[in-house]
PDB file of C-alpha atoms and ligand atoms in Angstrom:
ATOM      1  CA  UNK A1450      85.502  92.833  74.718  1.00 63.00           C
ATOM      2  CA  UNK A1451      85.808  92.530  71.006  1.00 76.00           C
ATOM      3  CA  UNK A1452      87.893  90.168  68.933  1.00 88.00           C
ATOM      4  CA  UNK A1453      89.944  92.528  66.793  1.00 93.00           C
ATOM      5  CA  UNK A1454      93.349  91.325  65.627  1.00 96.00           C
ATOM      6  CA  UNK A1455      95.369  92.377  62.612  1.00 97.00           C
ATOM      7  CA  UNK A1456      98.508  90.494  61.544  1.00 98.00           C
ATOM      8  CA  UNK A1457     101.142  92.656  59.884  1.00 98.00           C
ATOM      9  CA  UNK A1458     103.722  91.449  57.382  1.00 97.00           C
ATOM     10  CA  UNK A1459     106.242  94.311  57.147  1.00 97.00           C
ATOM     11  CA  UNK A1460     108.256  92.725  54.313  1.00 95.00           C
ATOM     12  CA  UNK A1461     105.152  92.437  52.099  1.00 96.00           C
ATOM     13  CA  UNK A1462     103.576  95.661  53.463  1.00 96.00           C
ATOM     14  CA  UNK A1463     100.385  93.706  53.991  1.00 97.00           C
ATOM     15  CA  UNK A1464      97.730  93.245  56.676  1.00 98.00           C
ATOM     16  CA  UNK A1465      95.329  90.444  57.440  1.00 96.00           C
ATOM     17  CA  UNK A1466      92.397  90.337  59.859  1.00 96.00           C
ATOM     18  CA  UNK A1467      92.665  87.293  62.127  1.00 95.00           C
ATOM     19  CA  UNK A1468      91.028  85.636  65.099  1.00 93.00           C
ATOM     20  CA  UNK A1469      92.381  86.818  68.468  1.00 92.00           C
ATOM     21  CA  UNK A1470      91.246  83.593  70.111  1.00 90.00           C
ATOM     22  CA  UNK A1471      93.223  81.273  67.812  1.00 90.00           C
ATOM     23  CA  UNK A1472      96.919  80.463  67.741  1.00 87.00           C
ATOM     24  CA  UNK A1473      98.731  82.853  65.383  1.00 91.00           C
ATOM     25  CA  UNK A1474     102.351  82.808  66.483  1.00 92.00           C
ATOM     26  CA  UNK A1475     104.819  79.960  65.858  1.00 92.00           C
ATOM     27  CA  UNK A1476     106.324  78.975  69.204  1.00 92.00           C
ATOM     28  CA  UNK A1477     109.830  79.538  67.871  1.00 93.00           C
ATOM     29  CA  UNK A1478     109.098  83.210  67.121  1.00 95.00           C
ATOM     30  CA  UNK A1479     111.840  85.187  68.889  1.00 96.00           C
ATOM     31  CA  UNK A1480     109.260  87.339  70.671  1.00 95.00           C
ATOM     32  CA  UNK A1481     107.790  84.257  72.332  1.00 92.00           C
ATOM     33  CA  UNK A1482     110.906  82.852  73.937  1.00 89.00           C
ATOM     34  CA  UNK A1483     113.400  85.735  73.932  1.00 94.00           C
ATOM     35  CA  UNK A1484     111.095  88.721  74.442  1.00 95.00           C
ATOM     36  CA  UNK A1485     112.820  90.120  71.352  1.00 97.00           C
ATOM     37  CA  UNK A1486     110.496  92.799  70.066  1.00 98.00           C
ATOM     38  CA  UNK A1487     108.883  96.151  70.783  1.00 98.00           C
ATOM     39  CA  UNK A1488     105.375  97.428  71.319  1.00 98.00           C
ATOM     40  CA  UNK A1489     103.144 100.415  71.957  1.00 98.00           C
ATOM     41  CA  UNK A1490      99.738 100.702  73.617  1.00 98.00           C
ATOM     42  CA  UNK A1491      97.607 103.655  72.556  1.00 98.00           C
ATOM     43  CA  UNK A1492      94.379 104.966  74.030  1.00 98.00           C
ATOM     44  CA  UNK A1493      91.499 105.455  71.602  1.00 97.00           C
ATOM     45  CA  UNK A1494      88.609 107.734  72.561  1.00 96.00           C
ATOM     46  CA  UNK A1495      85.439 108.393  70.637  1.00 95.00           C
ATOM     47  CA  UNK A1496      84.887 112.147  70.417  1.00 91.00           C
ATOM     48  CA  UNK A1497      81.438 113.588  71.188  1.00 88.00           C
ATOM     49  CA  UNK A1498      79.489 114.761  69.327  1.00 90.00           C
ATOM     50  CA  UNK A1499      81.469 114.021  66.139  1.00 91.00           C
ATOM     51  CA  UNK A1500      81.679 110.279  66.833  1.00 92.00           C
ATOM     52  CA  UNK A1501      85.239 110.260  65.448  1.00 94.00           C
ATOM     53  CA  UNK A1502      87.781 107.890  66.996  1.00 96.00           C
ATOM     54  CA  UNK A1503      90.839 109.768  68.227  1.00 96.00           C
ATOM     55  CA  UNK A1504      94.143 108.047  68.948  1.00 97.00           C
ATOM     56  CA  UNK A1505      95.708 109.988  71.823  1.00 97.00           C
ATOM     57  CA  UNK A1506      99.284 111.039  70.960  1.00 97.00           C
ATOM     58  CA  UNK A1507      99.296 108.815  67.859  1.00 98.00           C
ATOM     59  CA  UNK A1508     102.423 110.392  66.339  1.00 98.00           C
ATOM     60  CA  UNK A1509     104.412 110.423  69.567  1.00 98.00           C
ATOM     61  CA  UNK A1510     103.681 106.753  70.111  1.00 98.00           C
ATOM     62  CA  UNK A1511     104.839 105.986  66.604  1.00 98.00           C
ATOM     63  CA  UNK A1512     107.981 108.106  66.948  1.00 98.00           C
ATOM     64  CA  UNK A1513     108.870 106.175  70.112  1.00 98.00           C
ATOM     65  CA  UNK A1514     108.113 102.898  68.284  1.00 98.00           C
ATOM     66  CA  UNK A1515     110.635 103.881  65.604  1.00 98.00           C
ATOM     67  CA  UNK A1516     113.208 104.794  68.244  1.00 98.00           C
ATOM     68  CA  UNK A1517     112.662 101.431  69.953  1.00 98.00           C
ATOM     69  CA  UNK A1518     113.054  99.644  66.591  1.00 98.00           C
ATOM     70  CA  UNK A1519     116.304 101.477  66.017  1.00 98.00           C
ATOM     71  CA  UNK A1520     117.597 100.575  69.515  1.00 97.00           C
ATOM     72  CA  UNK A1521     116.946  96.884  68.771  1.00 97.00           C
ATOM     73  CA  UNK A1522     118.276  97.024  65.177  1.00 97.00           C
ATOM     74  CA  UNK A1523     114.850  96.113  63.811  1.00 98.00           C
ATOM     75  CA  UNK A1524     113.889  97.502  60.378  1.00 97.00           C
ATOM     76  CA  UNK A1525     112.404 100.994  60.473  1.00 98.00           C
ATOM     77  CA  UNK A1526     108.611 100.480  60.697  1.00 98.00           C
ATOM     78  CA  UNK A1527     106.615 102.063  57.879  1.00 98.00           C
ATOM     79  CA  UNK A1528     104.151 104.622  59.324  1.00 98.00           C
ATOM     80  CA  UNK A1529     101.623 104.098  56.498  1.00 98.00           C
ATOM     81  CA  UNK A1530     101.454 100.346  57.105  1.00 98.00           C
ATOM     82  CA  UNK A1531     101.264 100.563  60.906  1.00 98.00           C
ATOM     83  CA  UNK A1532      98.716 103.381  60.851  1.00 98.00           C
ATOM     84  CA  UNK A1533      96.609 101.307  58.470  1.00 98.00           C
ATOM     85  CA  UNK A1534      96.814  98.406  60.940  1.00 98.00           C
ATOM     86  CA  UNK A1535      95.815 100.701  63.822  1.00 98.00           C
ATOM     87  CA  UNK A1536      92.865 102.110  61.887  1.00 98.00           C
ATOM     88  CA  UNK A1537      91.751  98.619  60.865  1.00 98.00           C
ATOM     89  CA  UNK A1538      91.693  97.456  64.501  1.00 98.00           C
ATOM     90  CA  UNK A1539      89.815 100.605  65.549  1.00 98.00           C
ATOM     91  CA  UNK A1540      87.207 100.096  62.815  1.00 97.00           C
ATOM     92  CA  UNK A1541      86.834  96.439  63.790  1.00 97.00           C
ATOM     93  CA  UNK A1542      86.385  97.215  67.515  1.00 97.00           C
ATOM     94  CA  UNK A1543      83.784  99.862  66.682  1.00 96.00           C
ATOM     95  CA  UNK A1544      81.947  97.569  64.277  1.00 96.00           C
ATOM     96  CA  UNK A1545      81.763  94.848  66.926  1.00 95.00           C
ATOM     97  CA  UNK A1546      80.915  97.225  69.799  1.00 95.00           C
ATOM     98  CA  UNK A1547      79.315 100.444  68.485  1.00 94.00           C
ATOM     99  CA  UNK A1548      78.738 101.701  72.070  1.00 93.00           C
ATOM    100  CA  UNK A1549      82.442 101.595  72.917  1.00 93.00           C
ATOM    101  CA  UNK A1550      83.709 105.052  73.903  1.00 94.00           C
ATOM    102  CA  UNK A1551      87.214 104.210  75.072  1.00 95.00           C
ATOM    103  CA  UNK A1552      89.575 101.302  74.474  1.00 96.00           C
ATOM    104  CA  UNK A1553      93.234 100.569  73.818  1.00 97.00           C
ATOM    105  CA  UNK A1554      95.121  99.193  70.841  1.00 98.00           C
ATOM    106  CA  UNK A1555      98.420  97.389  71.346  1.00 98.00           C
ATOM    107  CA  UNK A1556     100.763  97.021  68.385  1.00 98.00           C
ATOM    108  CA  UNK A1557     103.826  94.811  68.491  1.00 98.00           C
ATOM    109  CA  UNK A1558     106.819  94.303  66.226  1.00 98.00           C
ATOM    110  CA  UNK A1559     108.614  91.006  66.757  1.00 98.00           C
ATOM    111  CA  UNK A1560     112.037  89.921  65.486  1.00 97.00           C
ATOM    112  CA  UNK A1561     110.063  86.940  64.169  1.00 97.00           C
ATOM    113  CA  UNK A1562     112.204  84.031  63.055  1.00 93.00           C
ATOM    114  CA  UNK A1563     113.146  84.242  59.379  1.00 92.00           C
ATOM    115  CA  UNK A1564     111.826  87.789  59.142  1.00 94.00           C
ATOM    116  CA  UNK A1565     110.163  90.292  61.471  1.00 97.00           C
ATOM    117  CA  UNK A1566     106.410  90.228  61.905  1.00 97.00           C
ATOM    118  CA  UNK A1567     103.856  92.425  63.623  1.00 98.00           C
ATOM    119  CA  UNK A1568     100.361  92.440  64.973  1.00 98.00           C
ATOM    120  CA  UNK A1569      97.856  94.832  66.533  1.00 98.00           C
ATOM    121  CA  UNK A1570      94.781  94.130  68.624  1.00 98.00           C
ATOM    122  CA  UNK A1571      92.150  95.871  70.723  1.00 97.00           C
ATOM    123  CA  UNK A1572      92.431  95.882  74.530  1.00 96.00           C
ATOM    124  CA  UNK A1573      89.632  96.828  76.944  1.00 95.00           C
ATOM    125  CA  UNK A1574      89.959  99.412  79.711  1.00 95.00           C
ATOM    126  CA  UNK A1575      89.769  97.144  82.774  1.00 93.00           C
ATOM    127  CA  UNK A1576      87.778  97.701  85.962  1.00 96.00           C
ATOM    128  CA  UNK A1577      91.016  98.160  87.918  1.00 94.00           C
ATOM    129  CA  UNK A1578      91.989 101.106  85.696  1.00 96.00           C
ATOM    130  CA  UNK A1579      88.583 102.779  86.119  1.00 95.00           C
ATOM    131  CA  UNK A1580      88.794 102.321  89.897  1.00 96.00           C
ATOM    132  CA  UNK A1581      92.354 103.682  90.010  1.00 97.00           C
ATOM    133  CA  UNK A1582      91.338 106.780  88.025  1.00 96.00           C
ATOM    134  CA  UNK A1583      88.523 107.448  90.506  1.00 96.00           C
ATOM    135  CA  UNK A1584      90.179 106.485  93.792  1.00 97.00           C
ATOM    136  CA  UNK A1585      93.950 106.642  93.326  1.00 98.00           C
ATOM    137  CA  UNK A1586      96.483 103.971  94.241  1.00 98.00           C
ATOM    138  CA  UNK A1587      99.143 103.076  96.790  1.00 98.00           C
ATOM    139  CA  UNK A1588     102.735 102.181  95.912  1.00 98.00           C
ATOM    140  CA  UNK A1589     105.910 100.833  97.440  1.00 98.00           C
ATOM    141  CA  UNK A1590     109.361 101.884  96.301  1.00 98.00           C
ATOM    142  CA  UNK A1591     111.632  99.198  94.834  1.00 98.00           C
ATOM    143  CA  UNK A1592     115.315  99.309  93.864  1.00 98.00           C
ATOM    144  CA  UNK A1593     115.600  99.042  90.046  1.00 97.00           C
ATOM    145  CA  UNK A1594     119.066  97.574  90.458  1.00 96.00           C
ATOM    146  CA  UNK A1595     121.070 100.074  88.415  1.00 96.00           C
ATOM    147  CA  UNK A1596     122.386 103.584  88.988  1.00 97.00           C
ATOM    148  CA  UNK A1597     120.692 106.574  87.404  1.00 98.00           C
ATOM    149  CA  UNK A1598     122.005 107.723  83.998  1.00 98.00           C
ATOM    150  CA  UNK A1599     123.492 104.293  83.214  1.00 96.00           C
ATOM    151  CA  UNK A1600     121.719 103.964  79.837  1.00 94.00           C
ATOM    152  CA  UNK A1601     124.138 106.195  77.906  1.00 91.00           C
ATOM    153  CA  UNK A1602     127.087 104.034  79.018  1.00 94.00           C
ATOM    154  CA  UNK A1603     125.315 100.687  78.484  1.00 96.00           C
ATOM    155  CA  UNK A1604     123.125 100.886  75.376  1.00 94.00           C
ATOM    156  CA  UNK A1605     122.686  97.086  75.285  1.00 95.00           C
ATOM    157  CA  UNK A1606     120.471  97.381  78.371  1.00 96.00           C
ATOM    158  CA  UNK A1607     117.903  99.064  76.066  1.00 97.00           C
ATOM    159  CA  UNK A1608     116.883 101.441  78.856  1.00 96.00           C
ATOM    160  CA  UNK A1609     114.307 103.797  77.384  1.00 95.00           C
ATOM    161  CA  UNK A1610     113.228 101.429  74.581  1.00 97.00           C
ATOM    162  CA  UNK A1611     109.750  99.919  74.869  1.00 98.00           C
ATOM    163  CA  UNK A1612     110.649  96.262  74.467  1.00 98.00           C
ATOM    164  CA  UNK A1613     108.237  93.415  75.142  1.00 97.00           C
ATOM    165  CA  UNK A1614     110.601  92.025  77.833  1.00 96.00           C
ATOM    166  CA  UNK A1615     108.375  92.985  80.758  1.00 96.00           C
ATOM    167  CA  UNK A1616     109.022  90.032  83.081  1.00 96.00           C
ATOM    168  CA  UNK A1617     110.848  92.287  85.591  1.00 96.00           C
ATOM    169  CA  UNK A1618     108.062  94.875  85.452  1.00 97.00           C
ATOM    170  CA  UNK A1619     105.445  92.154  86.002  1.00 97.00           C
ATOM    171  CA  UNK A1620     107.463  90.692  88.888  1.00 98.00           C
ATOM    172  CA  UNK A1621     107.691  94.137  90.527  1.00 98.00           C
ATOM    173  CA  UNK A1622     103.904  94.478  90.297  1.00 97.00           C
ATOM    174  CA  UNK A1623     103.408  91.079  91.940  1.00 98.00           C
ATOM    175  CA  UNK A1624     105.988  91.911  94.632  1.00 98.00           C
ATOM    176  CA  UNK A1625     104.085  95.124  95.413  1.00 98.00           C
ATOM    177  CA  UNK A1626     100.719  93.325  95.441  1.00 98.00           C
ATOM    178  CA  UNK A1627     102.022  90.667  97.835  1.00 98.00           C
ATOM    179  CA  UNK A1628     102.878  93.518 100.215  1.00 97.00           C
ATOM    180  CA  UNK A1629      99.428  95.081  99.940  1.00 97.00           C
ATOM    181  CA  UNK A1630     100.337  97.909  97.523  1.00 98.00           C
ATOM    182  CA  UNK A1631      98.689  98.601  94.167  1.00 98.00           C
ATOM    183  CA  UNK A1632     101.891  99.563  92.352  1.00 97.00           C
ATOM    184  CA  UNK A1633     105.668  99.605  92.473  1.00 98.00           C
ATOM    185  CA  UNK A1634     107.762 102.738  92.127  1.00 98.00           C
ATOM    186  CA  UNK A1635     111.235 102.023  90.773  1.00 98.00           C
ATOM    187  CA  UNK A1636     114.146 103.941  92.292  1.00 98.00           C
ATOM    188  CA  UNK A1637     117.682 103.764  90.910  1.00 98.00           C
ATOM    189  CA  UNK A1638     120.265 101.991  93.044  1.00 98.00           C
ATOM    190  CA  UNK A1639     121.686 105.430  93.922  1.00 98.00           C
ATOM    191  CA  UNK A1640     118.345 106.804  95.056  1.00 98.00           C
ATOM    192  CA  UNK A1641     116.871 108.672  92.054  1.00 98.00           C
ATOM    193  CA  UNK A1642     113.165 108.069  91.485  1.00 98.00           C
ATOM    194  CA  UNK A1643     112.548 106.546  88.046  1.00 98.00           C
ATOM    195  CA  UNK A1644     109.055 105.272  87.093  1.00 98.00           C
ATOM    196  CA  UNK A1645     106.394 102.646  87.741  1.00 98.00           C
ATOM    197  CA  UNK A1646     106.558  99.272  85.939  1.00 98.00           C
ATOM    198  CA  UNK A1647     104.133 100.587  83.281  1.00 97.00           C
ATOM    199  CA  UNK A1648     103.841 104.315  84.010  1.00 98.00           C
ATOM    200  CA  UNK A1649     105.657 107.570  84.657  1.00 98.00           C
ATOM    201  CA  UNK A1650     105.497 109.633  87.834  1.00 98.00           C
ATOM    202  CA  UNK A1651     104.629 113.331  87.990  1.00 98.00           C
ATOM    203  CA  UNK A1652     104.519 115.364  91.209  1.00 98.00           C
ATOM    204  CA  UNK A1653     103.281 118.866  91.940  1.00 98.00           C
ATOM    205  CA  UNK A1654     105.450 121.097  94.082  1.00 98.00           C
ATOM    206  CA  UNK A1655     103.779 124.482  94.481  1.00 98.00           C
ATOM    207  CA  UNK A1656     103.077 125.819  91.011  1.00 98.00           C
ATOM    208  CA  UNK A1657     105.361 123.352  89.198  1.00 98.00           C
ATOM    209  CA  UNK A1658     104.942 119.859  87.869  1.00 98.00           C
ATOM    210  CA  UNK A1659     108.091 117.755  88.119  1.00 98.00           C
ATOM    211  CA  UNK A1660     108.968 114.401  86.596  1.00 99.00           C
ATOM    212  CA  UNK A1661     112.174 112.336  86.489  1.00 98.00           C
ATOM    213  CA  UNK A1662     114.524 113.002  83.587  1.00 98.00           C
ATOM    214  CA  UNK A1663     114.102 110.165  81.016  1.00 98.00           C
ATOM    215  CA  UNK A1664     117.902 110.073  80.656  1.00 97.00           C
ATOM    216  CA  UNK A1665     118.067 108.913  84.296  1.00 98.00           C
ATOM    217  CA  UNK A1666     116.900 105.491  83.056  1.00 97.00           C
ATOM    218  CA  UNK A1667     113.224 105.180  82.188  1.00 98.00           C
ATOM    219  CA  UNK A1668     110.754 105.154  79.335  1.00 98.00           C
ATOM    220  CA  UNK A1669     109.912 108.664  78.131  1.00 98.00           C
ATOM    221  CA  UNK A1670     106.130 108.606  78.353  1.00 98.00           C
ATOM    222  CA  UNK A1671     103.745 110.064  75.808  1.00 98.00           C
ATOM    223  CA  UNK A1672     101.200 110.823  78.565  1.00 98.00           C
ATOM    224  CA  UNK A1673     103.725 112.727  80.660  1.00 98.00           C
ATOM    225  CA  UNK A1674     104.692 114.791  77.597  1.00 98.00           C
ATOM    226  CA  UNK A1675     101.061 115.513  76.756  1.00 98.00           C
ATOM    227  CA  UNK A1676     100.471 116.744  80.313  1.00 98.00           C
ATOM    228  CA  UNK A1677     103.616 118.894  80.177  1.00 98.00           C
ATOM    229  CA  UNK A1678     102.440 120.392  76.848  1.00 97.00           C
ATOM    230  CA  UNK A1679      99.263 121.600  78.582  1.00 97.00           C
ATOM    231  CA  UNK A1680     100.639 122.489  82.032  1.00 98.00           C
ATOM    232  CA  UNK A1681     100.726 126.193  81.175  1.00 98.00           C
ATOM    233  CA  UNK A1682      96.945 126.181  80.646  1.00 96.00           C
ATOM    234  CA  UNK A1683      96.624 125.061  84.279  1.00 97.00           C
ATOM    235  CA  UNK A1684      98.915 127.871  85.437  1.00 98.00           C
ATOM    236  CA  UNK A1685     101.709 125.400  86.158  1.00 98.00           C
ATOM    237  CA  UNK A1686     105.331 125.216  85.108  1.00 98.00           C
ATOM    238  CA  UNK A1687     106.720 121.809  84.088  1.00 98.00           C
ATOM    239  CA  UNK A1688     110.289 120.563  84.514  1.00 98.00           C
ATOM    240  CA  UNK A1689     112.412 117.436  84.454  1.00 98.00           C
ATOM    241  CA  UNK A1690     114.305 116.923  87.710  1.00 98.00           C
ATOM    242  CA  UNK A1691     116.225 114.395  89.765  1.00 98.00           C
ATOM    243  CA  UNK A1692     113.778 113.452  92.512  1.00 98.00           C
ATOM    244  CA  UNK A1693     114.373 111.409  95.635  1.00 98.00           C
ATOM    245  CA  UNK A1694     111.797 109.553  97.694  1.00 98.00           C
ATOM    246  CA  UNK A1695     111.595 112.485 100.122  1.00 98.00           C
ATOM    247  CA  UNK A1696     110.500 114.714  97.232  1.00 98.00           C
ATOM    248  CA  UNK A1697     107.591 112.357  96.567  1.00 98.00           C
ATOM    249  CA  UNK A1698     106.642 112.102 100.252  1.00 97.00           C
ATOM    250  CA  UNK A1699     106.524 115.890 100.641  1.00 98.00           C
ATOM    251  CA  UNK A1700     104.888 116.662  97.260  1.00 98.00           C
ATOM    252  CA  UNK A1701     101.611 118.612  97.015  1.00 98.00           C
ATOM    253  CA  UNK A1702     100.276 115.803  94.826  1.00 98.00           C
ATOM    254  CA  UNK A1703     101.674 112.849  92.870  1.00 98.00           C
ATOM    255  CA  UNK A1704     100.367 110.865  89.882  1.00 98.00           C
ATOM    256  CA  UNK A1705     101.188 107.736  87.951  1.00 98.00           C
ATOM    257  CA  UNK A1706     100.507 108.526  84.305  1.00 98.00           C
ATOM    258  CA  UNK A1707     100.278 106.248  81.273  1.00 98.00           C
ATOM    259  CA  UNK A1708      98.227 105.858  78.125  1.00 98.00           C
ATOM    260  CA  UNK A1709      95.545 103.506  79.440  1.00 97.00           C
ATOM    261  CA  UNK A1710      95.209 104.730  83.018  1.00 96.00           C
ATOM    262  CA  UNK A1711      95.636 108.411  82.005  1.00 97.00           C
ATOM    263  CA  UNK A1712      96.445 110.093  85.381  1.00 98.00           C
ATOM    264  CA  UNK A1713      95.992 108.234  88.653  1.00 98.00           C
ATOM    265  CA  UNK A1714      96.641 109.837  92.030  1.00 98.00           C
ATOM    266  CA  UNK A1715      99.344 108.264  94.175  1.00 98.00           C
ATOM    267  CA  UNK A1716      97.725 108.398  97.603  1.00 98.00           C
ATOM    268  CA  UNK A1717     100.369 106.629  99.700  1.00 98.00           C
ATOM    269  CA  UNK A1718     103.987 105.605  99.317  1.00 98.00           C
ATOM    270  CA  UNK A1719     105.616 102.932 101.500  1.00 98.00           C
ATOM    271  CA  UNK A1720     102.629 103.201 103.848  1.00 97.00           C
ATOM    272  CA  UNK A1721     102.822 107.001 104.324  1.00 97.00           C
ATOM    273  CA  UNK A1722     100.016 109.199 102.921  1.00 98.00           C
ATOM    274  CA  UNK A1723     100.757 111.652 100.072  1.00 98.00           C
ATOM    275  CA  UNK A1724      98.869 114.947  99.726  1.00 98.00           C
ATOM    276  CA  UNK A1725      95.926 114.675  97.352  1.00 97.00           C
ATOM    277  CA  UNK A1726      94.926 117.264  94.780  1.00 97.00           C
ATOM    278  CA  UNK A1727      91.648 115.921  93.425  1.00 96.00           C
ATOM    279  CA  UNK A1728      90.959 118.994  91.285  1.00 97.00           C
ATOM    280  CA  UNK A1729      94.293 118.547  89.516  1.00 98.00           C
ATOM    281  CA  UNK A1730      93.674 114.798  89.098  1.00 97.00           C
ATOM    282  CA  UNK A1731      90.498 115.657  87.184  1.00 97.00           C
ATOM    283  CA  UNK A1732      92.266 118.374  85.190  1.00 97.00           C
ATOM    284  CA  UNK A1733      95.081 115.991  84.160  1.00 97.00           C
ATOM    285  CA  UNK A1734      92.577 113.323  83.137  1.00 97.00           C
ATOM    286  CA  UNK A1735      90.721 115.970  81.160  1.00 95.00           C
ATOM    287  CA  UNK A1736      93.898 116.963  79.301  1.00 93.00           C
ATOM    288  CA  UNK A1737      94.338 113.384  78.138  1.00 91.00           C
ATOM    289  CA  UNK A1738      90.648 113.132  77.268  1.00 81.00           C
ATOM    290  CA  UNK A1739      91.003 115.978  74.849  1.00 52.00           C
ATOM    291  CA  UNK A1740      94.689 115.642  73.986  1.00 43.00           C
TER     292      UNK A1740
HETATM  293  N1  PLP B  65     107.138 103.620  81.681  1.00 82.06           N
HETATM  294  C1  PLP B  65     106.939 102.315  81.351  1.00 82.06           C
HETATM  295  C2  PLP B  65     107.945 101.288  81.777  1.00 82.06           C
HETATM  296  C3  PLP B  65     105.807 101.937  80.601  1.00 82.06           C
HETATM  297  O1  PLP B  65     105.610 100.658  80.268  1.00 82.06           O
HETATM  298  C4  PLP B  65     104.876 102.943  80.211  1.00 82.06           C
HETATM  299  C5  PLP B  65     103.687 102.629  79.415  1.00 82.06           C
HETATM  300  O2  PLP B  65     103.365 101.557  79.064  1.00 82.06           O
HETATM  301  C6  PLP B  65     105.109 104.261  80.587  1.00 82.06           C
HETATM  302  C7  PLP B  65     106.258 104.574  81.309  1.00 82.06           C
HETATM  303  C8  PLP B  65     104.151 105.358  80.189  1.00 82.06           C
HETATM  304  O3  PLP B  65     104.195 105.586  78.805  1.00 82.06           O
HETATM  305  P1  PLP B  65     102.959 106.164  77.999  1.00 82.06           P
HETATM  306  O4  PLP B  65     102.484 107.375  78.737  1.00 82.06           O
HETATM  307  O5  PLP B  65     103.493 106.499  76.655  1.00 82.06           O
HETATM  308  O6  PLP B  65     101.905 105.091  77.977  1.00 82.06           O
END
């Protein structure tokens, strides 16, 4: 992969290209030892035949970034500055790897120490993601440890903000892997299906797509919203709903969706097979490819 890193100084509204392989962050930065910051990861695709780089759901990602900043009382990020950073990373990745057709860019806003700081860098689409898109994945359900719809009563939990504190999400992934599953599926303590550690869940029931209500206690995904925007073109309705594990087990198809993986079929849950709808898997991936 390429070495494309941009450091962002929000107080000076300035950017600087830097070396991804070298130390850039003071160890006392509050992101490093408190996880005190926010981030977004966007998918970039190169359009054929124009050759233009397209950031999938660029504005929705940035709107969520602003909402996350507000939830953490960080300064409102300036869209012009952050878009310039994004475009600089994209240009740098493409200059270093002109054949690249698809990659990610992660941009992060840290509390910093004396003042907030940001950075953005290119991320490759890994082999595991390509395999998951083609073959689907298995998951086990895990208790998220709080009841559904808690976020409104406990805003300090930052449920629904995309913070960089992902240690629990990473631990859930390892816990699933140790038990032979590819992914975890979080369920609220009172039995409402929430999301994966880095993805949302969509199921098909007949001619409707269903996904958990973000207010139940999860991150409102840009990919899920993009799919819902286009569901009508596939002859499908699209609704938010409280789902239980039985609804997933008996679905006509289920998918983990997120920016980098796009749409990945969930083929088994807690060891039991889930109906596959390969045609719809391709159609959902196509939506994101052109979205
Ligand atoms: N839920 C969580 C916890 C995530 O980390 C992510 C993405 O990183 C998602 C859902 C999916 O969001 P998006 O489709 O915007 O990538």
